[in-house]
Every structure is written in structure tokens, then in C-alpha cells.
mmCIF file of C-alpha atoms in Angstrom:
data_model
loop_
_atom_site.group_PDB
_atom_site.id
_atom_site.type_symbol
_atom_site.label_atom_id
_atom_site.label_comp_id
_atom_site.label_asym_id
_atom_site.label_seq_id
_atom_site.Cartn_x
_atom_site.Cartn_y
_atom_site.Cartn_z
ATOM 1 C CA UNK Q 175 81.791 -90.522 -27.045
ATOM 2 C CA UNK Q 176 85.219 -89.205 -26.333
ATOM 3 C CA UNK Q 177 84.059 -87.914 -22.947
ATOM 4 C CA UNK Q 178 82.162 -91.066 -22.030
ATOM 5 C CA UNK Q 179 83.076 -92.574 -18.716
ATOM 6 C CA UNK Q 180 84.572 -96.023 -19.240
ATOM 7 C CA UNK Q 181 83.447 -98.624 -16.756
ATOM 8 C CA UNK Q 182 85.703 -101.529 -15.910
ATOM 9 C CA UNK Q 183 84.154 -104.322 -17.961
ATOM 10 C CA UNK Q 184 87.750 -105.460 -18.169
ATOM 11 C CA UNK Q 185 90.964 -104.247 -16.670
ATOM 12 C CA UNK Q 186 92.414 -103.016 -19.941
ATOM 13 C CA UNK Q 187 90.068 -100.002 -20.736
ATOM 14 C CA UNK Q 188 86.832 -101.125 -19.593
ATOM 15 C CA UNK Q 189 79.007 -100.698 -23.194
ATOM 16 C CA UNK Q 190 35.968 -105.454 -46.997
ATOM 17 C CA UNK Q 191 33.072 -104.434 -46.674
ATOM 18 C CA UNK Q 192 31.750 -103.915 -50.286
ATOM 19 C CA UNK Q 193 32.237 -106.810 -52.682
ATOM 20 C CA UNK Q 194 32.592 -106.563 -56.438
ATOM 21 C CA UNK Q 195 29.730 -108.192 -58.389
ATOM 22 C CA UNK Q 196 30.991 -110.507 -61.099
ATOM 23 C CA UNK Q 197 29.431 -110.447 -64.523
ATOM 24 C CA UNK Q 198 28.315 -113.630 -66.184
ATOM 25 C CA UNK Q 199 28.406 -114.323 -69.848
ATOM 26 C CA UNK Q 200 26.837 -117.285 -71.565
ATOM 27 C CA UNK Q 201 29.205 -119.743 -73.109
ATOM 28 C CA UNK Q 202 27.825 -122.138 -75.729
ATOM 29 C CA UNK Q 203 28.039 -125.732 -74.602
ATOM 30 C CA UNK Q 204 30.410 -127.802 -76.618
ATOM 31 C CA UNK Q 205 29.701 -131.278 -77.702
ATOM 32 C CA UNK Q 206 30.496 -133.674 -74.925
ATOM 33 C CA UNK Q 207 30.043 -131.140 -72.126
ATOM 34 C CA UNK Q 208 27.660 -132.259 -69.372
ATOM 35 C CA UNK Q 209 24.204 -130.748 -69.432
ATOM 36 C CA UNK Q 210 23.320 -128.570 -66.485
ATOM 37 C CA UNK Q 211 21.783 -130.618 -63.726
ATOM 38 C CA UNK Q 212 23.133 -133.864 -65.136
ATOM 39 C CA UNK Q 213 26.082 -135.409 -63.342
ATOM 40 C CA UNK Q 214 29.005 -136.262 -65.562
ATOM 41 C CA UNK Q 215 30.182 -139.826 -65.814
ATOM 42 C CA UNK Q 216 33.147 -140.747 -63.649
ATOM 43 C CA UNK Q 217 35.527 -140.895 -66.552
ATOM 44 C CA UNK Q 218 34.339 -137.570 -67.950
ATOM 45 C CA UNK Q 219 34.143 -135.319 -64.893
ATOM 46 C CA UNK Q 220 37.740 -134.156 -64.701
ATOM 47 C CA UNK Q 221 38.045 -133.740 -68.422
ATOM 48 C CA UNK Q 222 34.875 -131.669 -68.523
ATOM 49 C CA UNK Q 223 36.101 -129.399 -65.770
ATOM 50 C CA UNK Q 224 39.331 -128.803 -67.622
ATOM 51 C CA UNK Q 225 37.487 -127.989 -70.810
ATOM 52 C CA UNK Q 226 39.250 -130.826 -72.638
ATOM 53 C CA UNK Q 227 38.107 -133.925 -74.373
ATOM 54 C CA UNK Q 228 36.182 -136.409 -72.277
ATOM 55 C CA UNK Q 229 38.086 -139.491 -71.292
ATOM 56 C CA UNK Q 230 41.427 -137.770 -71.532
ATOM 57 C CA UNK Q 231 43.289 -137.588 -68.253
ATOM 58 C CA UNK Q 232 43.937 -134.019 -67.101
ATOM 59 C CA UNK Q 233 47.503 -132.815 -66.735
ATOM 60 C CA UNK Q 234 49.156 -133.381 -63.383
ATOM 61 C CA UNK Q 235 49.200 -130.457 -60.966
ATOM 62 C CA UNK Q 236 52.304 -128.304 -60.977
ATOM 63 C CA UNK Q 237 55.118 -129.740 -58.867
ATOM 64 C CA UNK Q 238 53.705 -133.269 -58.759
ATOM 65 C CA UNK Q 239 54.565 -136.380 -60.698
ATOM 66 C CA UNK Q 240 57.965 -137.721 -61.573
ATOM 67 C CA UNK Q 241 59.936 -135.863 -64.155
ATOM 68 C CA UNK Q 242 57.593 -132.884 -64.084
ATOM 69 C CA UNK Q 243 59.259 -129.682 -65.168
ATOM 70 C CA UNK Q 244 57.891 -126.549 -63.597
ATOM 71 C CA UNK Q 245 56.684 -123.696 -65.719
ATOM 72 C CA UNK Q 246 57.840 -120.083 -65.793
ATOM 73 C CA UNK Q 247 56.966 -119.593 -62.136
ATOM 74 C CA UNK Q 248 59.634 -122.066 -60.999
ATOM 75 C CA UNK Q 249 62.171 -119.245 -60.949
ATOM 76 C CA UNK Q 250 60.003 -117.083 -58.697
ATOM 77 C CA UNK Q 251 62.385 -117.565 -55.742
ATOM 78 C CA UNK Q 252 65.353 -116.352 -57.734
ATOM 79 C CA UNK Q 253 63.302 -113.518 -59.189
ATOM 80 C CA UNK Q 254 62.413 -112.338 -55.715
ATOM 81 C CA UNK Q 255 66.026 -112.589 -54.570
ATOM 82 C CA UNK Q 256 67.277 -110.584 -57.522
ATOM 83 C CA UNK Q 257 64.542 -107.988 -57.078
ATOM 84 C CA UNK Q 258 65.293 -107.760 -53.363
ATOM 85 C CA UNK Q 259 69.010 -107.390 -54.030
ATOM 86 C CA UNK Q 260 68.442 -104.624 -56.560
ATOM 87 C CA UNK Q 261 66.095 -102.834 -54.175
ATOM 88 C CA UNK Q 262 68.711 -103.130 -51.432
ATOM 89 C CA UNK Q 263 71.391 -101.617 -53.680
ATOM 90 C CA UNK Q 264 69.063 -98.810 -54.680
ATOM 91 C CA UNK Q 265 68.400 -97.930 -51.045
ATOM 92 C CA UNK Q 266 72.108 -97.972 -50.232
ATOM 93 C CA UNK Q 267 72.955 -95.716 -53.193
ATOM 94 C CA UNK Q 268 70.145 -93.254 -52.535
ATOM 95 C CA UNK Q 269 70.572 -93.224 -48.759
ATOM 96 C CA UNK Q 270 67.045 -94.496 -48.101
ATOM 97 C CA UNK Q 271 67.968 -96.546 -45.036
ATOM 98 C CA UNK Q 272 67.979 -95.920 -41.319
ATOM 99 C CA UNK Q 273 70.622 -96.105 -38.612
ATOM 100 C CA UNK Q 274 70.135 -95.420 -34.939
ATOM 101 C CA UNK Q 275 72.071 -92.922 -32.856
ATOM 102 C CA UNK Q 276 74.788 -95.544 -32.240
ATOM 103 C CA UNK Q 277 75.300 -96.091 -35.975
ATOM 104 C CA UNK Q 278 73.522 -99.466 -36.019
ATOM 105 C CA UNK Q 279 72.307 -100.420 -39.506
ATOM 106 C CA UNK Q 280 69.828 -103.282 -39.051
ATOM 107 C CA UNK Q 281 69.237 -103.866 -42.766
ATOM 108 C CA UNK Q 282 72.938 -104.055 -43.572
ATOM 109 C CA UNK Q 283 73.536 -106.339 -40.599
ATOM 110 C CA UNK Q 284 70.757 -108.773 -41.525
ATOM 111 C CA UNK Q 285 71.381 -108.924 -45.267
ATOM 112 C CA UNK Q 286 75.149 -108.570 -45.514
ATOM 113 C CA UNK Q 287 77.103 -108.916 -42.282
ATOM 114 C CA UNK Q 288 75.145 -111.891 -40.944
ATOM 115 C CA UNK Q 289 75.353 -113.578 -44.338
ATOM 116 C CA UNK Q 290 79.132 -113.204 -44.240
ATOM 117 C CA UNK Q 291 79.445 -114.649 -40.723
ATOM 118 C CA UNK Q 292 76.927 -117.470 -41.140
ATOM 119 C CA UNK Q 293 79.206 -119.807 -43.191
ATOM 120 C CA UNK Q 294 81.797 -119.694 -40.398
ATOM 121 C CA UNK Q 295 79.067 -120.249 -37.814
ATOM 122 C CA UNK Q 296 77.321 -123.147 -39.598
ATOM 123 C CA UNK Q 297 80.032 -124.870 -41.639
ATOM 124 C CA UNK Q 298 83.415 -123.981 -40.184
ATOM 125 C CA UNK Q 299 82.868 -123.903 -36.415
ATOM 126 C CA UNK Q 300 79.582 -125.890 -36.537
ATOM 127 C CA UNK Q 301 78.236 -124.036 -33.528
ATOM 128 C CA UNK Q 302 75.791 -125.866 -31.285
ATOM 129 C CA UNK Q 303 73.525 -123.618 -29.202
ATOM 130 C CA UNK Q 304 71.926 -124.585 -25.898
ATOM 131 C CA UNK Q 305 69.609 -122.728 -23.553
ATOM 132 C CA UNK Q 306 68.545 -120.005 -25.972
ATOM 133 C CA UNK Q 307 65.129 -120.091 -24.267
ATOM 134 C CA UNK Q 308 66.790 -118.430 -21.271
ATOM 135 C CA UNK Q 309 67.143 -115.205 -23.268
ATOM 136 C CA UNK Q 310 64.063 -113.006 -22.667
ATOM 137 C CA UNK Q 311 61.593 -112.648 -25.537
ATOM 138 C CA UNK Q 312 61.608 -108.873 -25.154
ATOM 139 C CA UNK Q 313 63.020 -106.133 -23.000
ATOM 140 C CA UNK Q 314 66.550 -105.368 -22.014
ATOM 141 C CA UNK Q 315 68.934 -108.058 -20.824
ATOM 142 C CA UNK Q 316 72.680 -108.286 -20.272
ATOM 143 C CA UNK Q 317 74.421 -111.385 -21.634
ATOM 144 C CA UNK Q 318 77.754 -111.995 -19.896
ATOM 145 C CA UNK Q 319 80.150 -114.462 -21.524
ATOM 146 C CA UNK Q 320 83.695 -115.756 -21.224
ATOM 147 C CA UNK Q 321 86.242 -114.381 -23.692
ATOM 148 C CA UNK Q 322 88.954 -116.362 -25.498
ATOM 149 C CA UNK Q 323 90.565 -117.203 -28.804
ATOM 150 C CA UNK Q 324 93.332 -114.597 -29.354
ATOM 151 C CA UNK Q 325 91.016 -112.813 -31.825
ATOM 152 C CA UNK Q 326 87.494 -111.887 -30.650
ATOM 153 C CA UNK Q 327 85.595 -114.210 -32.982
ATOM 154 C CA UNK Q 328 83.579 -115.584 -30.066
ATOM 155 C CA UNK Q 329 81.604 -112.353 -29.760
ATOM 156 C CA UNK Q 330 80.637 -112.460 -33.433
ATOM 157 C CA UNK Q 331 79.589 -116.117 -33.241
ATOM 158 C CA UNK Q 332 77.524 -115.352 -30.161
ATOM 159 C CA UNK Q 333 75.794 -112.565 -32.094
ATOM 160 C CA UNK Q 334 74.849 -114.974 -34.886
ATOM 161 C CA UNK Q 335 73.740 -117.603 -32.359
ATOM 162 C CA UNK Q 336 71.276 -115.214 -30.719
ATOM 163 C CA UNK Q 337 69.911 -113.844 -33.997
ATOM 164 C CA UNK Q 338 69.497 -117.204 -35.762
ATOM 165 C CA UNK Q 339 68.254 -119.314 -32.843
ATOM 166 C CA UNK Q 340 66.118 -117.010 -30.736
ATOM 167 C CA UNK Q 341 62.388 -117.446 -31.570
ATOM 168 C CA UNK Q 342 62.040 -113.689 -31.969
ATOM 169 C CA UNK Q 343 65.277 -113.212 -33.908
ATOM 170 C CA UNK Q 344 66.674 -110.719 -31.439
ATOM 171 C CA UNK Q 345 69.835 -108.743 -32.152
ATOM 172 C CA UNK Q 346 72.775 -108.718 -29.759
ATOM 173 C CA UNK Q 347 74.572 -105.409 -29.218
ATOM 174 C CA UNK Q 348 78.123 -106.063 -28.017
ATOM 175 C CA UNK Q 349 80.138 -103.734 -25.805
ATOM 176 C CA UNK Q 350 83.666 -103.582 -27.211
ATOM 177 C CA UNK Q 351 86.982 -102.162 -26.057
ATOM 178 C CA UNK Q 352 88.065 -98.773 -27.356
ATOM 179 C CA UNK Q 353 90.789 -100.399 -29.483
ATOM 180 C CA UNK Q 354 88.079 -101.782 -31.776
ATOM 181 C CA UNK Q 355 86.885 -98.264 -32.575
ATOM 182 C CA UNK Q 356 90.391 -97.018 -33.319
ATOM 183 C CA UNK Q 357 90.967 -99.438 -36.195
ATOM 184 C CA UNK Q 358 89.995 -98.314 -39.708
ATOM 185 C CA UNK Q 359 87.277 -100.329 -41.448
ATOM 186 C CA UNK Q 360 86.782 -102.416 -38.282
ATOM 187 C CA UNK Q 361 85.444 -99.303 -36.583
ATOM 188 C CA UNK Q 362 82.760 -98.723 -39.235
ATOM 189 C CA UNK Q 363 81.774 -102.381 -39.431
ATOM 190 C CA UNK Q 364 81.438 -102.621 -35.651
ATOM 191 C CA UNK Q 365 79.174 -99.577 -35.562
ATOM 192 C CA UNK Q 366 77.049 -100.862 -38.447
ATOM 193 C CA UNK Q 367 76.683 -104.233 -36.674
ATOM 194 C CA UNK Q 368 75.288 -102.506 -33.583
ATOM 195 C CA UNK Q 369 78.292 -102.633 -31.273
ATOM 196 C CA UNK Q 370 79.393 -99.738 -29.128
ATOM 197 C CA UNK Q 371 82.029 -98.666 -26.632
ATOM 198 C CA UNK Q 372 82.036 -100.428 -23.270
ATOM 199 C CA UNK Q 373 80.972 -97.445 -21.200
ATOM 200 C CA UNK Q 374 78.197 -97.103 -18.624
ATOM 201 C CA UNK Q 375 76.248 -94.438 -20.502
ATOM 202 C CA UNK Q 376 75.957 -96.434 -23.737
ATOM 203 C CA UNK Q 377 75.190 -99.683 -21.945
ATOM 204 C CA UNK Q 378 72.407 -98.125 -19.868
ATOM 205 C CA UNK Q 379 70.840 -96.403 -22.878
ATOM 206 C CA UNK Q 380 70.726 -99.666 -24.802
ATOM 207 C CA UNK Q 381 69.247 -101.616 -21.893
ATOM 208 C CA UNK Q 382 66.628 -98.947 -21.193
ATOM 209 C CA UNK Q 383 65.591 -99.144 -24.840
ATOM 210 C CA UNK Q 384 64.963 -102.880 -24.419
ATOM 211 C CA UNK Q 385 68.028 -104.120 -26.299
ATOM 212 C CA UNK Q 386 70.051 -107.271 -25.720
ATOM 213 C CA UNK Q 387 73.527 -106.217 -24.647
ATOM 214 C CA UNK Q 388 76.538 -108.524 -24.618
ATOM 215 C CA UNK Q 389 79.663 -108.049 -22.544
ATOM 216 C CA UNK Q 390 82.801 -110.113 -21.946
ATOM 217 C CA UNK Q 391 84.262 -108.829 -18.682
ATOM 218 C CA UNK Q 392 87.586 -110.655 -19.037
ATOM 219 C CA UNK Q 393 88.520 -108.291 -21.859
ATOM 220 C CA UNK Q 394 92.029 -108.592 -23.256
ATOM 221 C CA UNK Q 395 93.053 -110.755 -20.307
ATOM 222 C CA UNK Q 396 90.687 -113.409 -21.617
ATOM 223 C CA UNK Q 397 91.526 -113.490 -25.311
ATOM 224 C CA UNK Q 398 95.226 -112.881 -24.673
ATOM 225 C CA UNK Q 399 95.857 -115.574 -22.076
ATOM 226 C CA UNK Q 400 98.240 -118.444 -22.901
ATOM 227 C CA UNK Q 401 96.918 -121.770 -24.135
ATOM 228 C CA UNK Q 402 98.012 -123.455 -20.899
ATOM 229 C CA UNK Q 403 95.336 -121.415 -19.044
ATOM 230 C CA UNK Q 404 92.491 -122.224 -21.434
ATOM 231 C CA UNK Q 405 88.991 -122.295 -19.967
ATOM 232 C CA UNK Q 406 90.218 -120.741 -16.728
ATOM 233 C CA UNK Q 407 88.278 -117.521 -16.291
ATOM 234 C CA UNK Q 408 90.259 -114.387 -15.580
ATOM 235 C CA UNK Q 409 89.109 -111.719 -13.146
ATOM 236 C CA UNK Q 410 85.840 -109.985 -14.052
ATOM 237 C CA UNK Q 411 87.062 -106.487 -13.263
ATOM 238 C CA UNK Q 412 85.309 -104.567 -10.474
ATOM 239 C CA UNK Q 413 81.724 -105.488 -11.385
ATOM 240 C CA UNK Q 414 80.835 -102.590 -13.648
ATOM 241 C CA UNK Q 415 78.439 -104.719 -15.688
ATOM 242 C CA UNK Q 416 76.535 -105.674 -12.521
ATOM 243 C CA UNK Q 417 76.117 -102.011 -11.600
ATOM 244 C CA UNK Q 418 74.705 -101.295 -15.046
ATOM 245 C CA UNK Q 419 72.244 -104.195 -14.776
ATOM 246 C CA UNK Q 420 71.111 -103.041 -11.320
ATOM 247 C CA UNK Q 421 70.502 -99.465 -12.484
ATOM 248 C CA UNK Q 422 68.282 -100.624 -15.331
ATOM 249 C CA UNK Q 423 66.725 -103.645 -13.606
ATOM 250 C CA UNK Q 424 67.876 -105.882 -16.439
ATOM 251 C CA UNK Q 425 68.408 -109.627 -15.950
ATOM 252 C CA UNK Q 426 71.910 -111.042 -16.358
ATOM 253 C CA UNK Q 427 72.186 -114.101 -18.619
ATOM 254 C CA UNK Q 428 75.462 -116.045 -18.148
ATOM 255 C CA UNK Q 429 76.901 -117.503 -21.346
ATOM 256 C CA UNK Q 430 79.582 -120.183 -21.697
ATOM 257 C CA UNK Q 431 81.488 -120.664 -24.966
ATOM 258 C CA UNK Q 432 83.528 -123.809 -25.606
ATOM 259 C CA UNK Q 433 85.684 -124.215 -28.710
ATOM 260 C CA UNK Q 434 87.064 -120.716 -29.158
ATOM 261 C CA UNK Q 435 90.101 -121.363 -26.953
ATOM 262 C CA UNK Q 436 91.644 -123.710 -29.529
ATOM 263 C CA UNK Q 437 91.239 -121.711 -32.753
ATOM 264 C CA UNK Q 438 94.581 -119.934 -32.155
ATOM 265 C CA UNK Q 439 96.594 -121.823 -29.504
ATOM 266 C CA UNK Q 440 98.667 -119.005 -28.020
ATOM 267 C CA UNK Q 441 102.010 -120.414 -26.927
ATOM 268 C CA UNK Q 442 103.858 -117.111 -26.627
ATOM 269 C CA UNK Q 443 103.519 -113.336 -26.481
ATOM 270 C CA UNK Q 444 106.011 -110.941 -28.077
ATOM 271 C CA UNK Q 445 105.523 -108.151 -25.546
ATOM 272 C CA UNK Q 446 108.144 -105.832 -26.997
ATOM 273 C CA UNK Q 447 106.598 -106.003 -30.443
ATOM 274 C CA UNK Q 448 103.169 -105.495 -28.914
ATOM 275 C CA UNK Q 449 104.321 -102.259 -27.253
ATOM 276 C CA UNK Q 450 105.786 -101.014 -30.526
ATOM 277 C CA UNK Q 451 102.530 -101.730 -32.361
ATOM 278 C CA UNK Q 452 100.391 -100.331 -29.558
ATOM 279 C CA UNK Q 453 98.381 -103.510 -29.020
ATOM 280 C CA UNK Q 454 97.741 -105.412 -25.766
ATOM 281 C CA UNK Q 455 99.654 -108.497 -26.915
ATOM 282 C CA UNK Q 456 101.272 -109.992 -29.998
ATOM 283 C CA UNK Q 457 100.343 -113.676 -30.171
ATOM 284 C CA UNK Q 458 102.680 -116.466 -31.172
ATOM 285 C CA UNK Q 459 100.922 -119.671 -32.178
ATOM 286 C CA UNK Q 460 102.115 -122.914 -33.807
ATOM 287 C CA UNK Q 461 101.232 -121.385 -37.214
ATOM 288 C CA UNK Q 462 101.614 -117.608 -36.692
ATOM 289 C CA UNK Q 463 103.770 -115.762 -37.665
ATOM 290 C CA UNK Q 464 105.740 -118.696 -39.106
ATOM 291 C CA UNK Q 465 103.308 -119.361 -41.972
ATOM 292 C CA UNK Q 466 102.576 -115.711 -42.688
ATOM 293 C CA UNK Q 467 98.980 -114.886 -43.659
ATOM 294 C CA UNK Q 468 98.171 -118.596 -43.764
ATOM 295 C CA UNK Q 469 98.958 -118.764 -40.064
ATOM 296 C CA UNK Q 470 96.096 -116.348 -39.371
ATOM 297 C CA UNK Q 471 93.527 -118.933 -40.484
ATOM 298 C CA UNK Q 472 91.734 -120.248 -37.363
ATOM 299 C CA UNK Q 473 91.575 -123.958 -36.654
ATOM 300 C CA UNK Q 474 88.144 -125.508 -37.437
ATOM 301 C CA UNK Q 475 87.183 -126.423 -33.896
ATOM 302 C CA UNK Q 476 83.695 -127.529 -32.827
ATOM 303 C CA UNK Q 477 81.906 -124.878 -30.775
ATOM 304 C CA UNK Q 478 79.184 -125.009 -28.146
ATOM 305 C CA UNK Q 479 77.454 -121.876 -26.848
ATOM 306 C CA UNK Q 480 75.249 -122.324 -23.790
ATOM 307 C CA UNK Q 481 73.042 -119.634 -22.259
ATOM 308 C CA UNK Q 482 72.353 -120.180 -18.580
ATOM 309 C CA UNK Q 483 69.380 -119.280 -16.437
ATOM 310 C CA UNK Q 484 68.985 -115.508 -16.042
ATOM 311 C CA UNK Q 485 69.830 -113.811 -12.777
ATOM 312 C CA UNK Q 486 67.150 -111.179 -12.006
ATOM 313 C CA UNK Q 487 68.129 -107.740 -10.747
ATOM 314 C CA UNK Q 488 64.778 -105.921 -10.739
ATOM 315 C CA UNK Q 489 64.094 -106.869 -7.115
ATOM 316 C CA UNK Q 490 66.850 -104.690 -5.718
ATOM 317 C CA UNK Q 491 66.326 -101.067 -4.635
ATOM 318 C CA UNK Q 492 67.799 -98.249 -6.769
ATOM 319 C CA UNK Q 493 70.618 -97.618 -4.314
ATOM 320 C CA UNK Q 494 71.799 -101.233 -4.683
ATOM 321 C CA UNK Q 495 73.915 -100.185 -7.679
ATOM 322 C CA UNK Q 496 76.180 -98.330 -5.249
ATOM 323 C CA UNK Q 497 76.606 -101.254 -2.848
ATOM 324 C CA UNK Q 498 80.116 -102.665 -3.464
ATOM 325 C CA UNK Q 499 79.463 -105.857 -1.497
ATOM 326 C CA UNK Q 500 76.337 -106.650 -3.507
ATOM 327 C CA UNK Q 501 78.159 -105.993 -6.765
ATOM 328 C CA UNK Q 502 80.997 -108.254 -5.669
ATOM 329 C CA UNK Q 503 78.589 -111.076 -4.737
ATOM 330 C CA UNK Q 504 76.635 -110.854 -8.000
ATOM 331 C CA UNK Q 505 79.826 -110.660 -10.034
ATOM 332 C CA UNK Q 506 81.170 -113.734 -8.297
ATOM 333 C CA UNK Q 507 77.852 -115.544 -8.820
ATOM 334 C CA UNK Q 508 77.911 -114.868 -12.569
ATOM 335 C CA UNK Q 509 81.556 -115.872 -12.865
ATOM 336 C CA UNK Q 510 81.065 -119.122 -10.940
ATOM 337 C CA UNK Q 511 78.030 -120.042 -13.020
ATOM 338 C CA UNK Q 512 79.959 -119.533 -16.268
ATOM 339 C CA UNK Q 513 82.988 -121.469 -14.987
ATOM 340 C CA UNK Q 514 80.831 -124.386 -13.810
ATOM 341 C CA UNK Q 515 79.090 -124.551 -17.209
ATOM 342 C CA UNK Q 516 82.463 -124.509 -18.981
ATOM 343 C CA UNK Q 517 83.715 -127.499 -16.985
ATOM 344 C CA UNK Q 518 80.458 -129.364 -17.607
ATOM 345 C CA UNK Q 519 80.591 -128.739 -21.351
ATOM 346 C CA UNK Q 520 84.240 -129.811 -21.499
ATOM 347 C CA UNK Q 521 83.407 -133.125 -19.832
ATOM 348 C CA UNK Q 522 80.613 -133.723 -22.351
ATOM 349 C CA UNK Q 523 82.778 -132.807 -25.364
ATOM 350 C CA UNK Q 524 83.934 -135.767 -27.426
ATOM 351 C CA UNK Q 525 86.701 -133.983 -29.323
ATOM 352 C CA UNK Q 526 88.083 -130.543 -30.023
ATOM 353 C CA UNK Q 527 87.225 -130.841 -33.699
ATOM 354 C CA UNK Q 528 84.185 -133.139 -33.714
#
């Protein structure tokens, strides 16, 4: 991937028939059992069917009645979880699992990574999802979203939102900046979660394979903008994502995320320190770096993620991907749709935290 051509997703570096016959054996009739062909009395029928004494009420069915304690099968759910966990560990230790040519590990993502992100999604940020029906049930599609929050947590929450709310449980493959794949540990986790470098070749391959691809064209300009410019979209580069969608005929689904701007209110940027560390910006917030590691804890804001109506691209001719005016118009259309949805969601929001 070192020789992959990077497209400007952002200005910084930017992708049965036989049945078994049962045998019968005669069982001597016990005293009190009903004779064949004779209907049992109302008070004796249930007791006779249970093989118990007539007139004695049969035991309540399992799981019914107040104060009923379930039998040995009540722990079946836990048994299955433990067995599934042990089987998962065995497959990881023996290497009996699959990854695709991008490094995506679907089993690890579903059982581990999603489980780690879900508490933040459900309990901490309390994400509300709208318009998930606008995401296609199958086939490739490009989800384009705004980017904010100082740290790129919005992409991860969007990934959980698609997987947990889409009727078909689709997976979102994010296109990330090259800095993500230079960081130890983060690099491996990103690959395992299905993300890849924001380059044209990778993006087109994923879309042609029928994958959902997510991109945030603002890039570092979006997540690194000051708090005073919150919810004001930055420039969407030169429309590289539109060119990719046109080449593959994939629909573009605009996505608006509200709530991420306030998790780390960026009131300053130590540019000199950022150059020394080799990062695009070094954020200064009301809590970081003053409170040390505690200042890196995001604020528990209330999030809303809305997916807009898809913009089709399959009606354009193949050469449309090389038309700069068309790419500019489509890019502007996507950007305006996201910005309009952001303003609408902000008006509807009661509070930043509730």
C-alpha cells in the first residue's frame, strides 16, 4: 500500500424422506389409570397424563408460576456463552479464523471490538440514530459524514450505529488517514476492524465488492478546528470521494453527526509542540493537558447520527468521473445536504448533554 495513490478525501493526506418406525411396548395399567376408550373424569385427566395420582394437581410448567425456580436448564444461556467464548479462544490460538486481503477480521470485530465500543455508544454518548433505512440493504455505498471532536471517535460511533441498527447488520469500512496506520497498536486494531487507507484503489475495490465505505472528507481540518467553529463544515477537498463513487456507480449517503463537537472543546492549538511530535495539531481543551490523563476523558454529550437520502451515481456515463464540474457540483450537493441536516438537528436538540 506504500505505492497507493492517495486521493484528496481531505487536504492533509487524503479509502426426510424415510421415517423411523417406533416400537411399542405394553405397559401394565396401574390402578386408577383410565381404561382405553373411556374418558377420564375432569379431575383425573391431567393427573393420569402425568402418570401421577388422580386428583393431584400436576406441577406447573417450567418458567410459570410465582416463585418457581428453574431446573438445571436455567443456566443454558450462560453455558452457551461460556462454550462460545472457549471456542472463540481456541480458534484464535490455533489460527482457525479468516481475514480478508485488507486485514479485516469480522469475527474479532463482532465479538470483541464492537463489544468494547458498545458501552460508549449506548450508555456514555447515548447515540440516537435516524434514517438508517436510507442505507442500502446490499451492494456498495459510500457514506459521507462530517468530522469533529478532536479525536476521531465519531467514525467509530458511526460504525456501531450502522452495524447495530441496520436491518441486515451491515459493516462499515472506514477510510482513514495514513497517520492512523503509522501508530502502533492503533494500526493493527484499525485493520482488524475493517478500515483501510484513504486511497482510490482501496476505496474502489471495497465498493466493487459490495461493501459499505465511510469517508469524512474534512479530515484533520474537521476534527482539529477550534470550538468556536463547531458545526461549520470545512472544505471537502477536491471531490475525490465523488470520483470514486462515479467510477463504481455507488450511491452516496450523506451523514450528519451532532454531539461529537463538544466531547473535547478545543480552545487552543500548540502548533510548535504539534510539529515536534509530528501530528497535525496538539489540542488544548479546558481539561487537557491541565488534568493530565484525566483530561483525556471525553465529555458525556448526547449524540444524534442521521443518515440522509442517498444520492445515486449509477446514471452517469463512465467518463463522468473525469468531469471536474460534475464532481464539484456533486461535492457541493453532499456538503450542503450535511450542513442543512446539522442545523436542523441543532435546532431540535434540547441540550448538549440530554
